[in-house]
Amino acid sequence: MTTAEAHNDTATSPTAVGSGTAATDKFKNERVSADTPPERVAAIAKDALAALNQVVLDHKVTYPEYRVLKQWLIDLGEGGEWPLFLDVFLEHSVEEVLAQSRQGTKGSIEGPYYIANAPALPSVATLPMRDEDRKITPLIFSGQVKDLEGNGIAGAHVEIWHADDDGYYSQFAPHLPEWNLRGDITVDDDGRYEITTIQPAPYQIPTDGPTGAFVAAQGAHPWRPAHLHLIVSAPGKASVTTQLYFRGGDYVDDDVAMATKPELILDPIPGDDGKNHVSYDFVLDPA
Ligand SMILES: [Fe+2]
């Protein structure tokens, strides 16, 4: 099966190749740059290669193992899984560097499935969802966006995206509507919001591609705990990219992406209305 055929096949059964290709295509279209001076590039490259070479020496890596590594790296690229692999296994350290300069809400990794320009929604809103999604326990997620002094911030945005009950993200699984379970909420004049969505489920990172093979070869598991993805922003403030998890949920203490933090655990309360209710306030640092 070619990559294109595998991508098309996701219409009925999403695959790692399908979502990996979609993540790579999205990233390639963004064309990023970082203005890193040559001296810093040299220092980082030197240390990165030194660390890798030391691993080879420490573990006495053999030629057959080295060749398997080369083949696996080729597979990773051809499968379009570089964004997936890096976001799962490396991004949490980059985020940790950023977090060292922040006092407000703790951040977490963005992951490969963010899409900009989600539908604009008012401060009290329901995310776009399918009839199938409406059968899942609703989650009423409310709170306030505040500055470091505790003042609500009018005009702040809460961008939210998360997987459905099968673990798939819209635009990375073609059987889903384009903006399913995605939205860009503008808070009210006090910085408050109330979002109706569904209780997400834990999901596996794709297991049928080279990232899945990497996990399986170690005898490890590929699961992420249930989570909401968020980017909270406001004029004059530093935006925060984060995730929120659910207390007591599977894999909260054993996330394959190592992206959970104690400050990011929600405690939803089942209401008499058959819905889960939870509140979380976001605090933004100055820009
Ligand atoms: Fe996710």
Short mmCIF file of C-alpha atoms and ligand atoms in Angstrom, two decimals:
data_model
loop_
_atom_site.label_atom_id
_atom_site.label_comp_id
_atom_site.label_asym_id
_atom_site.label_seq_id
_atom_site.Cartn_x
_atom_site.Cartn_y
_atom_site.Cartn_z
CA MET A 1 0.00 0.00 0.00
CA THR A 2 1.39 3.43 -0.87
CA THR A 3 1.27 6.31 1.58
CA ALA A 4 -1.50 7.96 -0.48
CA GLU A 5 -3.57 4.78 -0.51
CA ALA A 6 -3.09 4.38 3.22
CA HIS A 7 -4.16 7.99 3.71
CA ASN A 8 -7.32 7.42 1.70
CA ASP A 9 -7.98 4.21 3.60
CA THR A 10 -8.36 6.26 6.78
CA ALA A 11 -11.83 7.23 5.54
CA THR A 12 -13.08 4.03 7.09
CA SER A 13 -10.26 2.98 9.42
CA PRO A 14 -7.73 5.63 10.51
CA THR A 15 -4.13 4.43 10.44
CA ALA A 16 -0.82 5.73 11.72
CA VAL A 17 0.32 6.39 8.17
CA GLY A 18 -2.81 8.41 7.49
CA SER A 19 -2.58 10.60 10.59
CA GLY A 20 1.23 10.77 10.33
CA THR A 21 1.07 12.01 6.76
CA ALA A 22 -1.55 14.58 7.67
CA ALA A 23 0.60 15.86 10.57
CA THR A 24 3.67 16.12 8.34
CA ASP A 25 1.76 17.90 5.55
CA LYS A 26 0.38 20.41 8.05
CA PHE A 27 3.82 21.09 9.52
CA LYS A 28 5.53 21.43 6.13
CA ASN A 29 3.01 24.06 5.10
CA GLU A 30 3.88 26.22 8.11
CA ARG A 31 7.58 26.73 7.14
CA VAL A 32 9.17 27.67 10.48
CA SER A 33 12.37 29.56 11.37
CA ALA A 34 14.16 30.35 14.63
CA ASP A 35 16.93 32.97 13.96
CA THR A 36 19.47 30.82 15.82
CA PRO A 37 23.03 32.24 15.41
CA PRO A 38 25.69 29.90 13.95
CA GLU A 39 27.60 29.68 17.25
CA ARG A 40 24.49 28.38 19.04
CA VAL A 41 23.70 25.94 16.23
CA ALA A 42 27.28 24.66 16.47
CA ALA A 43 27.09 24.27 20.26
CA ILE A 44 23.75 22.41 20.19
CA ALA A 45 24.76 20.18 17.26
CA LYS A 46 28.09 19.32 18.90
CA ASP A 47 26.46 18.36 22.19
CA ALA A 48 23.63 16.41 20.50
CA LEU A 49 26.04 14.33 18.45
CA ALA A 50 28.34 13.84 21.44
CA ALA A 51 25.40 12.54 23.51
CA LEU A 52 24.35 10.12 20.76
CA ASN A 53 27.90 8.90 20.21
CA GLN A 54 28.26 8.30 23.92
CA VAL A 55 25.11 6.15 23.89
CA VAL A 56 26.66 4.03 21.11
CA LEU A 57 29.83 3.58 23.14
CA ASP A 58 28.07 2.96 26.48
CA HIS A 59 25.77 0.30 25.03
CA LYS A 60 28.34 -1.17 22.61
CA VAL A 61 25.90 -0.79 19.71
CA THR A 62 26.62 -3.32 16.94
CA TYR A 63 26.61 -2.88 13.15
CA PRO A 64 23.32 -4.84 12.76
CA GLU A 65 21.73 -2.54 15.37
CA TYR A 66 23.15 0.53 13.63
CA ARG A 67 21.66 -0.63 10.30
CA VAL A 68 18.29 -1.25 11.95
CA LEU A 69 18.44 2.32 13.25
CA LYS A 70 19.08 3.67 9.73
CA GLN A 71 16.20 1.66 8.29
CA TRP A 72 13.90 2.77 11.10
CA LEU A 73 14.80 6.45 10.57
CA ILE A 74 14.00 6.07 6.85
CA ASP A 75 10.66 4.45 7.76
CA LEU A 76 9.90 7.25 10.23
CA GLY A 77 10.32 9.87 7.50
CA GLU A 78 8.48 7.94 4.80
CA GLY A 79 5.63 7.28 7.23
CA GLY A 80 5.36 11.02 7.92
CA GLU A 81 5.87 10.38 11.63
CA TRP A 82 8.64 12.83 12.52
CA PRO A 83 6.12 15.32 14.05
CA LEU A 84 4.47 12.50 16.00
CA PHE A 85 7.74 10.99 17.25
CA LEU A 86 9.32 14.30 18.27
CA ASP A 87 6.16 15.64 19.92
CA VAL A 88 5.72 12.45 21.94
CA PHE A 89 9.32 11.90 23.03
CA LEU A 90 11.14 15.26 22.94
CA GLU A 91 8.70 18.18 23.08
CA HIS A 92 8.13 17.87 26.84
CA SER A 93 11.72 18.99 27.46
CA VAL A 94 11.38 22.00 25.15
CA GLU A 95 8.21 22.92 27.03
CA GLU A 96 10.06 22.54 30.34
CA VAL A 97 12.62 25.12 29.19
CA LEU A 98 9.80 27.56 28.39
CA ALA A 99 8.04 26.84 31.71
CA GLN A 100 11.11 27.94 33.67
CA SER A 101 10.33 31.56 32.72
CA ARG A 102 6.60 31.43 33.54
CA GLN A 103 4.62 32.07 36.76
CA GLY A 104 1.09 31.51 35.43
CA THR A 105 -0.70 28.34 34.37
CA LYS A 106 1.62 25.42 33.72
CA GLY A 107 2.08 24.53 30.08
CA SER A 108 2.28 21.16 28.40
CA ILE A 109 3.12 19.89 24.95
CA GLU A 110 1.15 21.04 21.91
CA GLY A 111 1.44 17.68 20.15
CA PRO A 112 1.00 17.17 16.40
CA TYR A 113 -2.77 17.69 16.10
CA TYR A 114 -3.34 21.44 16.61
CA ILE A 115 -5.07 23.26 13.76
CA ALA A 116 -5.27 27.07 13.73
CA ASN A 117 -8.40 29.02 12.80
CA ALA A 118 -10.95 26.76 14.49
CA PRO A 119 -14.56 28.02 14.45
CA ALA A 120 -15.01 31.22 16.50
CA LEU A 121 -17.40 30.61 19.40
CA PRO A 122 -18.89 32.86 22.11
CA SER A 123 -18.06 32.62 25.83
CA VAL A 124 -20.84 30.09 26.42
CA ALA A 125 -20.54 27.56 23.63
CA THR A 126 -20.86 23.93 22.54
CA LEU A 127 -18.06 22.48 20.45
CA PRO A 128 -18.97 21.11 17.02
CA MET A 129 -19.77 17.41 17.45
CA ARG A 130 -21.46 14.48 15.74
CA ASP A 131 -24.58 12.63 16.85
CA GLU A 132 -22.24 9.77 17.94
CA ASP A 133 -20.37 12.19 20.19
CA ARG A 134 -23.60 13.31 21.84
CA LYS A 135 -24.00 9.77 23.23
CA ILE A 136 -20.83 10.27 25.33
CA THR A 137 -21.07 11.83 28.81
CA PRO A 138 -21.14 15.62 28.29
CA LEU A 139 -18.45 17.69 29.99
CA ILE A 140 -19.26 21.21 31.09
CA PHE A 141 -15.86 22.92 31.27
CA SER A 142 -15.94 26.43 32.69
CA GLY A 143 -13.59 28.94 34.27
CA GLN A 144 -11.92 32.32 33.99
CA VAL A 145 -8.83 33.67 32.22
CA LYS A 146 -6.91 35.94 34.61
CA ASP A 147 -3.69 37.92 34.86
CA LEU A 148 -1.05 37.37 37.55
CA GLU A 149 -2.93 39.80 39.83
CA GLY A 150 -6.14 37.78 39.55
CA ASN A 151 -8.05 40.16 37.29
CA GLY A 152 -10.25 38.64 34.60
CA ILE A 153 -9.04 39.38 31.06
CA ALA A 154 -11.70 40.50 28.58
CA GLY A 155 -10.94 39.52 24.99
CA ALA A 156 -8.92 36.43 25.91
CA HIS A 157 -9.20 33.37 23.69
CA VAL A 158 -9.49 29.74 24.78
CA GLU A 159 -8.65 27.49 21.85
CA ILE A 160 -9.60 23.90 22.62
CA TRP A 161 -9.19 20.66 20.67
CA HIS A 162 -9.38 17.05 21.74
CA ALA A 163 -9.86 13.51 20.51
CA ASP A 164 -13.24 11.81 20.25
CA ASP A 165 -14.25 8.72 22.19
CA ASP A 166 -12.35 6.54 19.69
CA GLY A 167 -9.12 8.54 20.14
CA TYR A 168 -9.20 10.32 16.78
CA TYR A 169 -8.73 14.01 16.00
CA SER A 170 -10.66 15.78 13.29
CA GLN A 171 -8.49 16.58 10.23
CA PHE A 172 -6.26 13.61 11.09
CA ALA A 173 -8.95 11.00 10.51
CA PRO A 174 -10.94 11.81 7.36
CA HIS A 175 -14.12 10.12 8.57
CA LEU A 176 -14.60 13.03 11.00
CA PRO A 177 -16.14 16.44 10.17
CA GLU A 178 -13.49 19.11 9.61
CA TRP A 179 -13.80 20.94 12.94
CA ASN A 180 -15.18 18.18 15.15
CA LEU A 181 -14.39 18.87 18.84
CA ARG A 182 -12.42 22.01 18.02
CA GLY A 183 -13.24 25.63 18.82
CA ASP A 184 -11.83 29.11 19.50
CA ILE A 185 -13.80 30.60 22.38
CA THR A 186 -13.76 34.32 23.15
CA VAL A 187 -14.29 34.86 26.88
CA ASP A 188 -16.77 37.39 28.28
CA ASP A 189 -15.93 40.80 29.79
CA ASP A 190 -14.88 39.14 33.06
CA GLY A 191 -12.68 36.58 31.31
CA ARG A 192 -15.18 33.79 31.90
CA TYR A 193 -16.12 30.92 29.62
CA GLU A 194 -18.31 27.80 29.68
CA ILE A 195 -17.65 25.14 27.07
CA THR A 196 -19.89 22.13 26.51
CA THR A 197 -18.01 19.20 25.03
CA ILE A 198 -17.72 15.48 25.75
CA GLN A 199 -15.65 13.52 28.24
CA PRO A 200 -12.61 12.42 26.19
CA ALA A 201 -11.15 8.91 26.50
CA PRO A 202 -7.52 7.76 26.79
CA TYR A 203 -6.05 6.87 23.41
CA GLN A 204 -3.05 5.15 21.93
CA ILE A 205 -0.59 7.03 19.80
CA PRO A 206 -0.65 5.32 16.37
CA THR A 207 0.68 1.78 16.75
CA ASP A 208 0.80 0.65 13.13
CA GLY A 209 3.76 2.81 12.05
CA PRO A 210 7.43 3.24 13.02
CA THR A 211 6.65 5.17 16.22
CA GLY A 212 4.44 2.29 17.34
CA ALA A 213 7.22 -0.15 16.43
CA PHE A 214 9.64 1.89 18.54
CA VAL A 215 7.32 1.62 21.55
CA ALA A 216 6.55 -2.08 21.04
CA ALA A 217 10.23 -2.99 20.59
CA GLN A 218 10.81 -1.75 24.15
CA GLY A 219 7.88 -3.68 25.54
CA ALA A 220 6.33 -0.33 26.50
CA HIS A 221 2.71 0.82 26.10
CA PRO A 222 1.53 3.49 23.63
CA TRP A 223 -1.22 5.10 25.71
CA ARG A 224 -1.89 8.71 26.57
CA PRO A 225 -4.31 9.57 29.39
CA ALA A 226 -7.56 11.31 28.43
CA HIS A 227 -6.88 15.01 27.93
CA LEU A 228 -8.07 18.34 26.59
CA HIS A 229 -5.63 20.44 24.53
CA LEU A 230 -5.73 24.20 25.04
CA ILE A 231 -4.03 27.38 23.88
CA VAL A 232 -5.07 30.37 25.99
CA SER A 233 -4.10 33.82 24.74
CA ALA A 234 -4.90 37.50 25.25
CA PRO A 235 -3.57 40.83 23.97
CA GLY A 236 -0.43 41.86 25.87
CA LYS A 237 -0.10 38.44 27.54
CA ALA A 238 2.08 35.42 26.91
CA SER A 239 -0.11 32.67 25.52
CA VAL A 240 0.02 29.29 27.22
CA THR A 241 -0.22 25.95 25.44
CA THR A 242 -1.31 23.22 27.80
CA GLN A 243 -3.30 20.05 28.40
CA LEU A 244 -5.72 19.12 31.16
CA TYR A 245 -6.11 15.57 32.46
CA PHE A 246 -8.65 13.77 34.67
CA ARG A 247 -7.87 12.61 38.20
CA GLY A 248 -7.83 8.85 38.63
CA GLY A 249 -7.90 8.27 34.88
CA ASP A 250 -5.89 5.52 33.22
CA TYR A 251 -2.31 6.45 32.32
CA VAL A 252 -2.36 9.80 34.16
CA ASP A 253 0.69 8.52 36.05
CA ASP A 254 2.22 6.71 33.08
CA ASP A 255 1.81 8.89 29.99
CA VAL A 256 3.79 7.70 26.95
CA ALA A 257 4.44 11.39 26.11
CA MET A 258 5.55 12.30 29.68
CA ALA A 259 3.38 15.42 29.44
CA THR A 260 1.28 15.36 32.63
CA LYS A 261 1.82 17.71 35.59
CA PRO A 262 0.11 17.69 39.00
CA GLU A 263 -1.23 21.22 38.40
CA LEU A 264 -3.04 20.11 35.24
CA ILE A 265 -5.35 17.46 36.70
CA LEU A 266 -9.10 18.11 36.62
CA ASP A 267 -11.61 16.73 39.10
CA PRO A 268 -14.98 16.68 37.29
CA ILE A 269 -18.11 16.25 39.39
CA PRO A 270 -21.08 14.30 38.00
CA GLY A 271 -24.13 16.54 38.14
CA ASP A 272 -27.81 15.70 38.61
CA ASP A 273 -28.18 16.66 34.95
CA GLY A 274 -26.18 13.60 33.80
CA LYS A 275 -23.24 15.78 32.81
CA ASN A 276 -19.75 16.08 34.29
CA HIS A 277 -18.91 19.56 35.53
CA VAL A 278 -15.46 21.00 36.09
CA SER A 279 -13.94 24.45 36.49
CA TYR A 280 -10.40 25.55 35.70
CA ASP A 281 -8.95 29.07 35.71
CA PHE A 282 -6.06 30.03 33.45
CA VAL A 283 -3.47 32.59 34.59
CA LEU A 284 -1.45 34.35 31.90
CA ASP A 285 1.99 35.90 32.31
CA PRO A 286 2.73 39.30 30.74
CA ALA A 287 3.99 39.06 27.16
FE FE B 1 -3.79 14.69 22.30
#
